[in-house]
């Protein structure tokens, strides 16, 4: 019995070593086929007065065409004021809970929590506002430019 166990150990050790070596060598990717930005390479803006920061990852929201931006609302009851965008925007909540409200009456107590993994459509020209309460909320926002925000008179 001891001989069989030793034999298996000697046979399996080189296979395990070969498997570990193959995992440690990273595949070389063709840069013409794929572009990767690691988290530390995302160009986040400084946190603004509203408690938000953003990073454009595809396109330019100020120009015609498709764009994608990350938006982070920092915790601490940071919210945008009632506003609208000229075009539809599509949002994926990547992290945290995002709080949203609609209409010109700004009241963070009347917001709906949207958890990570949710998908939201902001319909163009419809008034809304949004932000974060007790945790950061990270969003991926996609749309067709040019994109802008127009503040509306609050009630």
C-alpha angles and dihedrals in degrees: 000000000000091000092054092051091049091048092053091048092052092047096046099044096069090046092051091047092050090050092051092049092051091052094051096056110081120220116248110238126209106247089208089061102043139019119200130191113191117214093262089055096057107112100230117185120228116273107274130218091273091057095254136119131188143194126200108221102170131023127338119286090207093060134059113276142052119322139177126198135177113226124191122194108198120223119261106081095294114166142167117237121246109295144139138220126224094233137036115275126201119212134192117194103224101176139008128359120307117204119212137185134179136214132034096290107096112209119143089198087066097057129117119232114235112194129213113284094037125128120215133184118209103203113222117260093011117123119243142144133199148173147133134292121183100356139032116269119207118197136185108214121193130183150127117278154262085070125179140157122238116197116222129209108269121231 
